[in-house]
Short mmCIF file of C-alpha atoms (C1' of nucleotides) in Angstrom, two decimals:
data_model
loop_
_atom_site.label_atom_id
_atom_site.label_comp_id
_atom_site.label_asym_id
_atom_site.label_seq_id
_atom_site.Cartn_x
_atom_site.Cartn_y
_atom_site.Cartn_z
CA MET F 13 -14.63 -6.73 21.98
CA ILE F 14 -15.28 -8.25 18.58
CA PHE F 15 -17.98 -10.87 18.25
CA LEU F 16 -18.22 -13.12 15.26
CA ASP F 17 -21.23 -14.98 14.06
CA TYR F 18 -20.00 -18.08 12.35
CA GLN F 19 -23.51 -18.97 11.23
CA SER F 20 -24.00 -15.74 9.37
CA ARG F 21 -23.60 -15.56 5.62
CA VAL F 22 -21.74 -12.34 6.11
CA PRO F 23 -18.06 -13.20 5.63
CA ILE F 24 -15.88 -13.08 8.69
CA TYR F 25 -13.59 -10.41 7.24
CA GLN F 26 -16.65 -8.31 6.66
CA GLN F 27 -17.88 -8.75 10.22
CA ILE F 28 -14.47 -7.76 11.49
CA LYS F 29 -14.44 -4.67 9.28
CA GLU F 30 -17.81 -3.55 10.49
CA GLN F 31 -17.01 -4.07 14.11
CA VAL F 32 -13.75 -2.21 13.88
CA ILE F 33 -15.65 0.67 12.31
CA MET F 34 -18.12 0.56 15.10
CA LEU F 35 -15.41 0.62 17.71
CA ILE F 36 -14.05 3.71 16.02
CA ASN F 37 -17.49 5.32 15.66
CA THR F 38 -18.22 4.78 19.34
CA GLY F 39 -14.94 6.33 20.32
CA VAL F 40 -13.29 3.20 21.70
CA TYR F 41 -10.50 3.92 19.26
CA ALA F 42 -9.67 7.50 18.39
CA PRO F 43 -7.76 8.79 15.40
CA ASN F 44 -4.11 7.69 15.40
CA ASP F 45 -4.77 5.11 18.08
CA ARG F 46 -3.01 1.87 17.49
CA LEU F 47 -5.36 -1.02 16.89
CA PRO F 48 -4.65 -4.53 18.18
CA SER F 49 -2.07 -6.27 16.07
CA ILE F 50 -3.18 -8.66 13.36
CA ARG F 51 -1.56 -11.53 15.18
CA ALA F 52 -3.11 -10.61 18.48
CA LEU F 53 -6.55 -10.48 16.90
CA SER F 54 -5.88 -13.70 15.08
CA ALA F 55 -5.12 -15.43 18.38
CA GLU F 56 -7.93 -13.80 20.29
CA LEU F 57 -10.61 -14.53 17.71
CA ASN F 58 -9.06 -17.81 16.66
CA ILE F 59 -9.18 -16.66 13.05
CA ASN F 60 -6.47 -17.10 10.50
CA VAL F 61 -4.06 -14.21 10.15
CA ASN F 62 -4.89 -13.83 6.48
CA THR F 63 -8.54 -13.27 7.16
CA ILE F 64 -7.77 -10.49 9.62
CA LYS F 65 -5.30 -9.04 7.14
CA ARG F 66 -7.97 -8.90 4.51
CA ALA F 67 -10.29 -7.00 6.82
CA PHE F 68 -7.60 -4.44 7.51
CA GLN F 69 -6.54 -4.23 3.88
CA GLU F 70 -10.03 -3.16 3.00
CA LEU F 71 -10.31 -0.80 5.89
CA GLU F 72 -7.10 0.84 4.74
CA ALA F 73 -8.33 1.02 1.19
CA GLU F 74 -11.44 2.76 2.45
CA GLY F 75 -9.40 5.28 4.43
CA VAL F 76 -10.49 4.07 7.84
CA THR F 77 -7.06 2.97 8.96
CA TYR F 78 -3.47 3.24 7.91
CA SER F 79 -0.68 0.86 8.57
CA SER F 80 2.97 1.30 9.21
CA GLN F 81 5.27 -1.66 8.67
CA GLY F 82 6.77 -2.84 11.85
CA ARG F 83 4.67 -0.47 13.94
CA GLY F 84 1.10 -1.53 13.56
CA ILE F 85 -2.25 -0.44 12.27
CA PHE F 86 -3.71 2.89 13.27
CA VAL F 87 -7.00 4.68 13.06
CA ALA F 88 -6.85 7.27 10.26
CA GLU F 89 -6.64 10.93 11.13
CA ASN F 90 -10.03 11.54 9.68
CA PRO F 91 -11.80 8.23 9.14
CA LEU F 92 -14.29 9.91 6.91
CA ALA F 93 -15.14 6.59 5.49
CA ASN F 94 -18.01 6.71 7.96
CA GLU F 95 -19.89 8.98 5.66
CA LYS F 96 -19.24 6.79 2.69
CA LEU F 97 -20.19 3.73 4.66
CA LYS F 98 -23.45 5.32 5.65
CA GLU F 99 -24.15 6.28 2.07
CA ASN F 100 -23.48 2.75 0.94
CA ALA F 101 -25.74 1.46 3.69
CA ILE F 102 -28.54 3.73 2.52
CA ALA F 103 -28.02 2.62 -1.09
CA ASP F 104 -28.30 -1.02 0.09
CA ILE F 105 -31.50 -0.30 1.95
CA LYS F 106 -32.88 1.56 -1.03
CA GLN F 107 -32.24 -1.47 -3.20
CA ALA F 108 -33.83 -3.83 -0.73
CA VAL F 109 -36.87 -1.57 -0.47
CA ALA F 110 -37.15 -1.27 -4.25
CA SER F 111 -37.03 -4.99 -4.54
CA GLY F 112 -39.60 -5.34 -1.72
CA LYS F 113 -41.95 -2.80 -3.27
CA ALA F 114 -42.20 -5.00 -6.32
CA LYS F 115 -43.08 -7.91 -4.07
CA GLY F 116 -45.89 -6.17 -2.28
CA VAL F 117 -44.19 -4.55 0.61
CA THR F 118 -46.24 -1.48 1.49
CA LYS F 119 -45.31 1.81 3.02
CA SER F 120 -47.02 0.83 6.24
CA ASP F 121 -45.11 -2.42 6.40
CA LEU F 122 -41.95 -0.39 6.30
CA GLN F 123 -43.22 2.12 8.78
CA LYS F 124 -43.91 -0.64 11.21
CA LEU F 125 -40.50 -2.21 10.62
CA ILE F 126 -38.66 1.06 11.17
CA ASP F 127 -40.65 1.87 14.32
CA GLU F 128 -39.81 -1.52 15.70
CA MET F 129 -36.15 -1.32 14.93
CA TYR F 130 -35.65 2.18 16.21
CA GLU F 131 -37.82 2.02 19.28
CA VAL F 132 -36.22 3.11 22.49
CA MET T 4 -40.18 -10.15 -20.28
CA ILE T 5 -37.53 -11.21 -17.82
CA PHE T 6 -34.76 -8.79 -17.11
CA LEU T 7 -31.58 -9.87 -15.43
CA ASP T 8 -29.14 -7.65 -13.69
CA TYR T 9 -25.78 -9.25 -14.00
CA GLN T 10 -24.22 -6.61 -11.81
CA SER T 11 -26.44 -7.46 -8.91
CA ARG T 12 -25.27 -9.68 -6.14
CA VAL T 13 -28.59 -11.48 -6.27
CA PRO T 14 -27.96 -14.85 -7.97
CA ILE T 15 -29.43 -15.19 -11.38
CA TYR T 16 -31.57 -18.18 -10.48
CA GLN T 17 -33.04 -16.04 -7.72
CA GLN T 18 -33.79 -13.17 -10.09
CA ILE T 19 -35.54 -15.57 -12.42
CA LYS T 20 -37.60 -16.98 -9.60
CA GLU T 21 -38.70 -13.58 -8.47
CA GLN T 22 -39.60 -12.40 -11.92
CA VAL T 23 -41.63 -15.45 -12.71
CA ILE T 24 -43.53 -14.90 -9.49
CA MET T 25 -44.06 -11.31 -10.41
CA LEU T 26 -45.34 -12.28 -13.84
CA ILE T 27 -47.83 -14.50 -12.11
CA ASN T 28 -48.80 -11.87 -9.57
CA THR T 29 -49.41 -9.34 -12.28
CA GLY T 30 -51.62 -11.76 -14.14
CA VAL T 31 -49.37 -12.26 -17.15
CA TYR T 32 -49.54 -15.94 -16.37
CA ALA T 33 -52.70 -17.37 -14.84
CA PRO T 34 -53.07 -20.66 -12.90
CA ASN T 35 -52.51 -23.69 -15.17
CA ASP T 36 -50.95 -21.56 -17.87
CA ARG T 37 -47.93 -23.12 -19.46
CA LEU T 38 -44.70 -21.24 -18.83
CA PRO T 39 -41.99 -20.90 -21.45
CA SER T 40 -39.82 -23.99 -21.70
CA ILE T 41 -36.53 -24.20 -19.95
CA ARG T 42 -34.77 -24.37 -23.26
CA ALA T 43 -36.62 -21.44 -24.68
CA LEU T 44 -35.80 -19.34 -21.67
CA SER T 45 -32.23 -20.52 -21.76
CA ALA T 46 -31.91 -19.44 -25.35
CA GLU T 47 -33.78 -16.14 -24.85
CA LEU T 48 -31.92 -15.07 -21.77
CA ASN T 49 -28.64 -16.59 -22.83
CA ILE T 50 -28.39 -18.31 -19.53
CA ASN T 51 -27.12 -21.77 -18.68
CA VAL T 52 -29.89 -24.39 -18.70
CA ASN T 53 -28.86 -25.51 -15.21
CA THR T 54 -29.58 -22.06 -13.88
CA ILE T 55 -33.06 -21.99 -15.31
CA LYS T 56 -33.71 -25.48 -14.05
CA ARG T 57 -32.69 -24.53 -10.61
CA ALA T 58 -35.09 -21.60 -10.61
CA PHE T 59 -38.00 -23.82 -11.61
CA GLN T 60 -37.04 -26.57 -9.20
CA GLU T 61 -37.33 -24.12 -6.36
CA LEU T 62 -40.50 -22.63 -7.66
CA GLU T 63 -41.97 -26.08 -7.82
CA ALA T 64 -40.79 -26.92 -4.37
CA GLU T 65 -42.44 -23.74 -3.16
CA GLY T 66 -45.69 -24.66 -4.80
CA VAL T 67 -45.70 -21.90 -7.35
CA THR T 68 -45.47 -24.16 -10.35
CA TYR T 69 -45.86 -27.80 -11.22
CA SER T 70 -44.30 -29.67 -14.01
CA SER T 71 -45.54 -32.45 -16.16
CA GLN T 72 -43.07 -34.73 -17.85
CA GLY T 73 -42.92 -33.97 -21.52
CA ARG T 74 -45.61 -31.34 -21.38
CA GLY T 75 -43.94 -28.47 -19.65
CA ILE T 76 -44.11 -26.33 -16.55
CA PHE T 77 -47.36 -24.76 -15.42
CA VAL T 78 -48.52 -22.18 -12.95
CA ALA T 79 -49.97 -23.88 -9.86
CA GLU T 80 -53.66 -23.70 -9.11
CA ASN T 81 -53.00 -21.52 -6.13
CA PRO T 82 -49.54 -19.99 -6.32
CA LEU T 83 -49.46 -18.82 -2.74
CA ALA T 84 -45.79 -18.02 -2.84
CA ASN T 85 -46.65 -14.35 -2.72
CA GLU T 86 -46.75 -14.15 1.03
CA LYS T 87 -43.38 -15.83 1.43
CA LEU T 88 -41.85 -13.64 -1.20
CA LYS T 89 -42.99 -10.58 0.63
CA GLU T 90 -41.77 -11.97 3.94
CA ASN T 91 -38.39 -12.60 2.45
CA ALA T 92 -38.30 -9.10 1.08
CA ILE T 93 -39.10 -7.68 4.50
CA ALA T 94 -36.42 -9.86 6.04
CA ASP T 95 -33.94 -8.53 3.54
CA ILE T 96 -34.88 -4.93 4.23
CA LYS T 97 -34.69 -5.62 7.97
CA GLN T 98 -31.16 -6.92 7.57
CA ALA T 99 -30.11 -3.93 5.42
CA VAL T 100 -31.60 -1.55 7.99
CA ALA T 101 -29.88 -3.32 10.86
CA SER T 102 -26.58 -3.08 9.04
CA GLY T 103 -27.24 0.55 8.23
CA LYS T 104 -28.20 1.39 11.79
CA ALA T 105 -24.72 0.34 12.89
CA LYS T 106 -23.26 2.63 10.24
CA GLY T 107 -25.09 5.70 11.40
CA VAL T 108 -28.29 5.56 9.39
CA THR T 109 -30.94 7.33 11.47
CA LYS T 110 -34.62 6.87 11.69
CA SER T 111 -35.16 10.16 9.85
CA ASP T 112 -32.82 9.06 7.05
CA LEU T 113 -35.06 6.08 6.58
CA GLN T 114 -38.22 8.12 6.88
CA LYS T 115 -37.01 10.38 4.11
CA LEU T 116 -36.05 7.45 1.96
CA ILE T 117 -39.42 5.77 2.34
CA ASP T 118 -41.30 8.94 1.66
CA GLU T 119 -39.30 9.47 -1.47
CA MET T 120 -39.75 5.92 -2.73
CA TYR T 121 -43.46 5.73 -2.00
CA GLU T 122 -44.46 9.19 -3.07
CA VAL T 123 -47.23 9.47 -5.61
CA MET K 29 13.91 19.57 13.96
CA ILE K 30 13.10 16.23 12.42
CA PHE K 31 9.49 15.59 11.45
CA LEU K 32 8.25 12.14 10.68
CA ASP K 33 5.21 11.29 8.70
CA TYR K 34 3.89 8.04 10.04
CA GLN K 35 1.24 7.88 7.38
CA SER K 36 3.75 7.98 4.60
CA ARG K 37 4.88 4.84 2.85
CA VAL K 38 8.44 6.07 3.10
CA PRO K 39 10.11 4.02 5.84
CA ILE K 40 10.94 5.97 8.95
CA TYR K 41 14.65 5.20 8.71
CA GLN K 42 14.55 6.69 5.24
CA GLN K 43 12.80 9.83 6.41
CA ILE K 44 15.39 10.25 9.14
CA LYS K 45 18.22 9.85 6.65
CA GLU K 46 16.76 12.44 4.28
CA GLN K 47 16.12 14.96 6.97
CA VAL K 48 19.59 14.65 8.41
CA ILE K 49 20.96 15.25 4.91
CA MET K 50 18.73 18.21 4.56
CA LEU K 51 19.86 19.63 7.88
CA ILE K 52 23.38 19.34 6.61
CA ASN K 53 22.57 20.84 3.23
CA THR K 54 20.91 23.80 4.87
CA GLY K 55 23.88 24.37 7.09
CA VAL K 56 22.24 23.52 10.37
CA TYR K 57 25.04 20.99 10.78
CA ALA K 58 28.47 21.77 9.35
CA PRO K 59 31.26 19.29 8.55
CA ASN K 60 32.68 17.72 11.72
CA ASP K 61 29.76 18.89 13.78
CA ARG K 62 28.54 16.32 16.25
CA LEU K 63 25.03 15.10 15.53
CA PRO K 64 22.52 14.30 18.29
CA SER K 65 23.13 10.91 19.85
CA ILE K 66 21.15 7.92 18.76
CA ARG K 67 19.62 7.65 22.18
CA ALA K 68 18.70 11.33 22.27
CA LEU K 69 17.02 11.07 18.91
CA SER K 70 15.33 7.90 19.90
CA ALA K 71 13.88 9.58 22.96
CA GLU K 72 13.01 12.79 21.18
CA LEU K 73 11.32 11.17 18.21
CA ASN K 74 9.93 8.29 20.21
CA ILE K 75 11.38 5.92 17.70
CA ASN K 76 12.98 2.54 18.19
CA VAL K 77 16.76 2.78 18.64
CA ASN K 78 17.26 0.21 15.90
CA THR K 79 15.54 2.45 13.46
CA ILE K 80 17.76 5.40 14.23
CA LYS K 81 20.83 3.18 14.12
CA ARG K 82 19.91 1.94 10.71
CA ALA K 83 19.52 5.49 9.40
CA PHE K 84 22.99 6.45 10.64
CA GLN K 85 24.55 3.21 9.41
CA GLU K 86 23.41 4.03 5.93
CA LEU K 87 24.47 7.63 6.19
CA GLU K 88 27.86 6.46 7.23
CA ALA K 89 28.01 3.95 4.41
CA GLU K 90 27.17 6.72 2.00
CA GLY K 91 29.91 8.94 3.36
CA VAL K 92 27.64 11.56 4.84
CA THR K 93 28.69 10.96 8.43
CA TYR K 94 31.38 9.16 10.33
CA SER K 95 31.24 7.80 13.81
CA SER K 96 33.75 7.62 16.55
CA GLN K 97 33.38 4.99 19.23
CA GLY K 98 32.27 6.61 22.42
CA ARG K 99 32.33 10.09 21.02
CA GLY K 100 29.41 10.21 18.72
CA ILE K 101 28.41 10.64 15.11
CA PHE K 102 29.76 13.49 13.08
CA VAL K 103 29.15 15.19 9.77
CA ALA K 104 31.70 14.08 7.22
CA GLU K 105 34.30 16.46 5.91
CA ASN K 106 32.70 16.43 2.49
CA PRO K 107 29.16 15.07 2.72
CA LEU K 108 28.76 14.58 -1.01
CA ALA K 109 25.63 12.62 -0.63
CA ASN K 110 23.69 15.50 -2.03
CA GLU K 111 24.10 14.46 -5.60
CA LYS K 112 22.94 10.92 -4.95
CA LEU K 113 20.00 12.16 -2.98
CA LYS K 114 18.94 14.30 -5.90
CA GLU K 115 19.43 11.50 -8.33
CA ASN K 116 17.28 9.24 -6.23
CA ALA K 117 14.65 11.87 -6.06
CA ILE K 118 14.62 12.22 -9.81
CA ALA K 119 14.44 8.49 -10.20
CA ASP K 120 11.45 8.49 -7.88
CA ILE K 121 9.73 11.20 -9.83
CA LYS K 122 10.49 9.40 -13.06
CA GLN K 123 8.86 6.27 -11.78
CA ALA K 124 5.81 8.17 -10.58
CA VAL K 125 5.52 9.88 -13.93
CA ALA K 126 5.87 6.66 -15.84
CA SER K 127 3.12 5.15 -13.73
CA GLY K 128 0.99 8.20 -14.19
CA LYS K 129 1.47 8.24 -17.95
CA ALA K 130 -0.10 4.82 -18.13
CA LYS K 131 -3.03 6.14 -16.16
CA GLY K 132 -3.73 9.05 -18.46
CA VAL K 133 -1.63 11.78 -17.00
CA THR K 134 -0.73 14.05 -19.87
CA LYS K 135 2.21 16.25 -20.48
CA SER K 136 0.11 19.30 -19.86
CA ASP K 137 -1.11 17.89 -16.56
CA LEU K 138 2.49 17.70 -15.50
CA GLN K 139 3.34 21.08 -16.93
CA LYS K 140 0.58 22.58 -14.84
CA LEU K 141 1.69 20.73 -11.75
CA ILE K 142 5.28 21.85 -12.08
CA ASP K 143 4.30 25.43 -12.71
CA GLU K 144 2.19 25.39 -9.65
CA MET K 145 4.77 23.83 -7.45
CA TYR K 146 7.60 25.99 -8.59
CA GLU K 147 5.82 29.29 -8.84
CA VAL K 148 7.31 32.15 -6.90
CA MET M 1 -0.87 -9.54 -22.91
CA ILE M 2 0.14 -8.96 -19.33
CA PHE M 3 3.80 -8.64 -18.56
CA LEU M 4 5.16 -8.99 -15.07
CA ASP M 5 8.41 -7.70 -13.74
CA TYR M 6 9.49 -10.00 -10.99
CA GLN M 7 12.41 -7.79 -10.13
CA SER M 8 10.27 -4.79 -9.47
CA ARG M 9 9.34 -3.76 -5.96
CA VAL M 10 5.84 -3.17 -7.21
CA PRO M 11 3.80 -6.11 -5.95
CA ILE M 12 2.62 -8.52 -8.58
CA TYR M 13 -1.04 -7.96 -7.78
CA GLN M 14 -0.46 -4.26 -8.32
CA GLN M 15 1.19 -4.84 -11.68
CA ILE M 16 -1.73 -6.98 -12.72
CA LYS M 17 -4.20 -4.32 -11.63
CA GLU M 18 -2.43 -1.64 -13.56
CA GLN M 19 -2.14 -3.69 -16.71
CA VAL M 20 -5.79 -4.67 -16.63
CA ILE M 21 -6.67 -1.01 -16.34
CA MET M 22 -4.47 -0.22 -19.26
CA LEU M 23 -6.09 -2.92 -21.34
CA ILE M 24 -9.40 -1.34 -20.57
CA ASN M 25 -8.17 2.16 -21.22
CA THR M 26 -6.80 1.18 -24.56
CA GLY M 27 -10.06 -0.43 -25.54
CA VAL M 28 -8.81 -3.99 -25.63
CA TYR M 29 -11.58 -4.75 -23.20
CA ALA M 30 -14.83 -2.75 -23.42
CA PRO M 31 -17.49 -2.30 -20.74
CA ASN M 32 -19.28 -5.55 -19.94
CA ASP M 33 -16.65 -7.56 -21.71
CA ARG M 34 -15.66 -10.69 -19.86
CA LEU M 35 -12.08 -10.75 -18.70
CA PRO M 36 -9.99 -13.90 -18.71
CA SER M 37 -10.84 -16.16 -15.82
CA ILE M 38 -8.77 -16.07 -12.67
CA ARG M 39 -7.67 -19.60 -13.27
CA ALA M 40 -6.75 -18.96 -16.84
CA LEU M 41 -4.63 -15.97 -15.89
CA SER M 42 -3.13 -17.94 -13.06
CA ALA M 43 -2.02 -20.60 -15.50
CA GLU M 44 -0.90 -18.21 -18.16
CA LEU M 45 1.13 -15.96 -15.89
CA ASN M 46 2.22 -18.81 -13.67
CA ILE M 47 1.02 -16.88 -10.67
CA ASN M 48 -0.91 -18.24 -7.77
CA VAL M 49 -4.70 -17.99 -8.03
CA ASN M 50 -4.87 -15.97 -4.83
CA THR M 51 -2.62 -13.29 -6.14
CA ILE M 52 -4.77 -12.84 -9.20
CA LYS M 53 -7.81 -12.83 -6.99
CA ARG M 54 -6.41 -10.04 -4.93
CA ALA M 55 -5.82 -7.94 -8.01
CA PHE M 56 -9.44 -8.38 -9.11
CA GLN M 57 -10.79 -7.84 -5.61
CA GLU M 58 -9.19 -4.45 -5.58
CA LEU M 59 -10.26 -3.65 -9.10
CA GLU M 60 -13.79 -4.47 -8.13
CA ALA M 61 -13.58 -2.39 -4.97
CA GLU M 62 -12.45 0.50 -7.13
CA GLY M 63 -15.33 0.07 -9.52
CA VAL M 64 -13.28 -0.99 -12.50
CA THR M 65 -14.78 -4.48 -12.76
CA TYR M 66 -17.62 -6.45 -11.40
CA SER M 67 -17.84 -10.18 -10.89
CA SER M 68 -20.58 -12.66 -11.12
CA GLN M 69 -20.21 -15.96 -9.37
CA GLY M 70 -20.04 -18.77 -11.80
CA ARG M 71 -19.92 -16.48 -14.79
CA GLY M 72 -16.75 -14.51 -14.57
CA ILE M 73 -15.31 -11.06 -14.10
CA PHE M 74 -16.47 -8.23 -16.32
CA VAL M 75 -15.45 -4.71 -17.14
CA ALA M 76 -17.71 -2.30 -15.32
CA GLU M 77 -20.33 -0.34 -17.25
CA ASN M 78 -18.57 2.86 -16.50
CA PRO M 79 -15.12 2.14 -15.22
CA LEU M 80 -14.83 5.68 -13.96
CA ALA M 81 -12.06 4.55 -11.70
CA ASN M 82 -9.83 5.88 -14.44
CA GLU M 83 -10.38 9.38 -13.31
CA LYS M 84 -9.67 8.49 -9.71
CA LEU M 85 -6.62 6.51 -10.80
CA LYS M 86 -5.31 9.51 -12.66
CA GLU M 87 -5.95 11.74 -9.71
CA ASN M 88 -4.09 9.34 -7.49
CA ALA M 89 -1.26 9.21 -9.95
CA ILE M 90 -1.02 12.97 -9.98
CA ALA M 91 -1.02 13.06 -6.26
CA ASP M 92 1.80 10.55 -6.20
CA ILE M 93 3.85 12.61 -8.69
CA LYS M 94 3.17 15.69 -6.64
CA GLN M 95 4.50 14.04 -3.57
CA ALA M 96 7.58 12.80 -5.40
CA VAL M 97 8.19 16.27 -6.78
CA ALA M 98 7.72 17.91 -3.39
CA SER M 99 10.20 15.50 -1.92
CA GLY M 100 12.55 16.11 -4.80
CA LYS M 101 12.27 19.85 -4.51
CA ALA M 102 13.65 19.66 -1.00
CA LYS M 103 16.53 17.63 -2.33
CA GLY M 104 17.56 20.10 -4.94
CA VAL M 105 15.57 19.05 -7.95
CA THR M 106 15.02 22.16 -10.02
CA LYS M 107 12.27 23.09 -12.36
CA SER M 108 14.52 22.64 -15.34
CA ASP M 109 15.45 19.14 -14.18
CA LEU M 110 11.80 18.31 -14.24
CA GLN M 111 11.23 20.07 -17.53
CA LYS M 112 13.96 17.92 -19.05
CA LEU M 113 12.54 14.75 -17.53
CA ILE M 114 9.06 15.43 -18.83
CA ASP M 115 10.30 16.29 -22.28
CA GLU M 116 12.24 13.05 -22.39
CA MET M 117 9.39 10.95 -21.18
CA TYR M 118 6.73 12.45 -23.42
CA GLU M 119 8.78 12.80 -26.55
CA VAL M 120 7.30 11.37 -29.68
"C1'" DG V 11 -15.95 -24.16 -15.06
"C1'" DT V 12 -15.95 -19.70 -12.38
"C1'" DG V 13 -15.59 -16.70 -8.53
"C1'" DG V 14 -15.55 -16.30 -2.97
"C1'" DT V 15 -13.90 -17.44 1.64
"C1'" DC V 16 -10.81 -19.34 4.69
"C1'" DT V 17 -6.74 -21.83 6.51
"C1'" DA V 18 -1.71 -22.81 6.76
"C1'" DG V 19 2.64 -21.42 6.22
"C1'" DA V 20 6.93 -19.29 4.05
"C1'" DC V 21 9.67 -15.28 3.55
"C1'" DC V 22 10.54 -10.26 3.56
"C1'" DA V 23 11.04 -5.29 5.28
"C1'" DC V 24 10.80 -2.48 9.10
"C1'" DA V 25 10.87 -1.11 14.21
"C1'" DG X 23 7.25 -8.08 17.22
"C1'" DT X 24 4.45 -6.07 13.28
"C1'" DG X 25 2.60 -5.63 8.76
"C1'" DG X 26 3.02 -7.16 3.41
"C1'" DT X 27 3.31 -10.46 -0.32
"C1'" DC X 28 2.91 -14.84 -2.17
"C1'" DT X 29 2.02 -19.84 -2.59
"C1'" DA X 30 -0.80 -24.03 -1.85
"C1'" DG X 31 -4.85 -26.04 -1.18
"C1'" DA X 32 -9.68 -26.98 0.78
"C1'" DC X 33 -14.45 -26.17 0.34
"C1'" DC X 34 -18.57 -23.58 -1.17
"C1'" DA X 35 -22.19 -21.29 -4.25
"C1'" DC X 36 -23.47 -20.51 -8.79
"C1'" DA X 37 -23.75 -21.29 -14.00
#
DNA sequence: GTGGTCTAGACCACA
DNA sequence: GTGGTCTAGACCACA
């Protein structure tokens, strides 16, 4: 259920984080559901345990999950990190747009891009 | 005339490249004008010489500048890098939007953001 | 009658220990009363038998309970664990305060907190 | 300037984090100051590079520092994490006190403890 | 030199 | 079995 792009410059732990968040957002995992164990994911994705751990460490720090020694990792009661994540994403876009504006990207360029990306 | 943001994730050599291009685009430097020397920039910006060199190497490879042993670095006759710069910027925005989309950023969020950023 | 907080960093066996002691302190269980069986608790709390066992092992080691092969686990004649429990609690608070002090928590912050928590 | 307690149950990376924060709070390091390099700290404290890295990763995630590849790690412009840290500390104390209250810790116990810990 | 990512593996606490 | 900490070391991008 998690797909990694080894070509991407986005670090693997980051890809894992984002996909776990998406699985939660789409309801595949509900609050207090137990997520697959670190070792299971490590085996399934063929990724080192430490890399998976890092992904979950950050998810926990961001309030998306909580872990319980010996029991596993669970979806937080209220993974409100979603809101924060969205805000961060918007901030990132804002920065990219600001940078683009200085390089000649026009409003209609962006309009076109958005229409493309959000078309049905 | 060049401002670096050390907090940004954009590498410094990249920031230098972009700002030189912008200085050319805005007419501060015209074709065949001599640009500040690597050492002068290094001293002024307090940046490692290697970093400046790298910026100019890439600018030269992209046809924006040309260098002349012992004379200095000059703006190319036809610094057509503009288009590529803009394309890169659009690609960056596209990536940020794609990432944001997965995190719940809606079309209207973006619409609002664009309107804000491009308002008179 | 025992409530576990899976989100807490306090180990589950520890939570069980403390709650059993509290049930004794509050008189729910009197000296020589038989406590619920390990299996019953395990089923009721949906907790691994080993975890429950560990809690009772420690309670027994601390003189709070005693067990009788085949009969069950009983409240000790004089479950003097109370004092130690309180001491531990104070030690925990002390550590939290020490840590907080270094992070800017002032005496008046604490004064306020205590007043709040101990108000009628 | 950083002292580690290897006996403590507090993880080393956590101790490092807290001490860095204290060095910032006490003004030893000011905003935008460069902190000692990861490798230097690793050598000085005789702690593995990865452990130091983890400390700084978390500090960066919390907005206390920012890092710049090839240049180093710097104190954030506005390390407002202090406030958050303090809030977290108070929350921790609150929890410890709540737990203690149930175990017989009285208001005067706490009063005594605070007076002791904050005496001149 | 300086930070960033990833792998490999040891050892521990808890369930 | 399951997560948490730590060490050791490789390899990369950037300065």
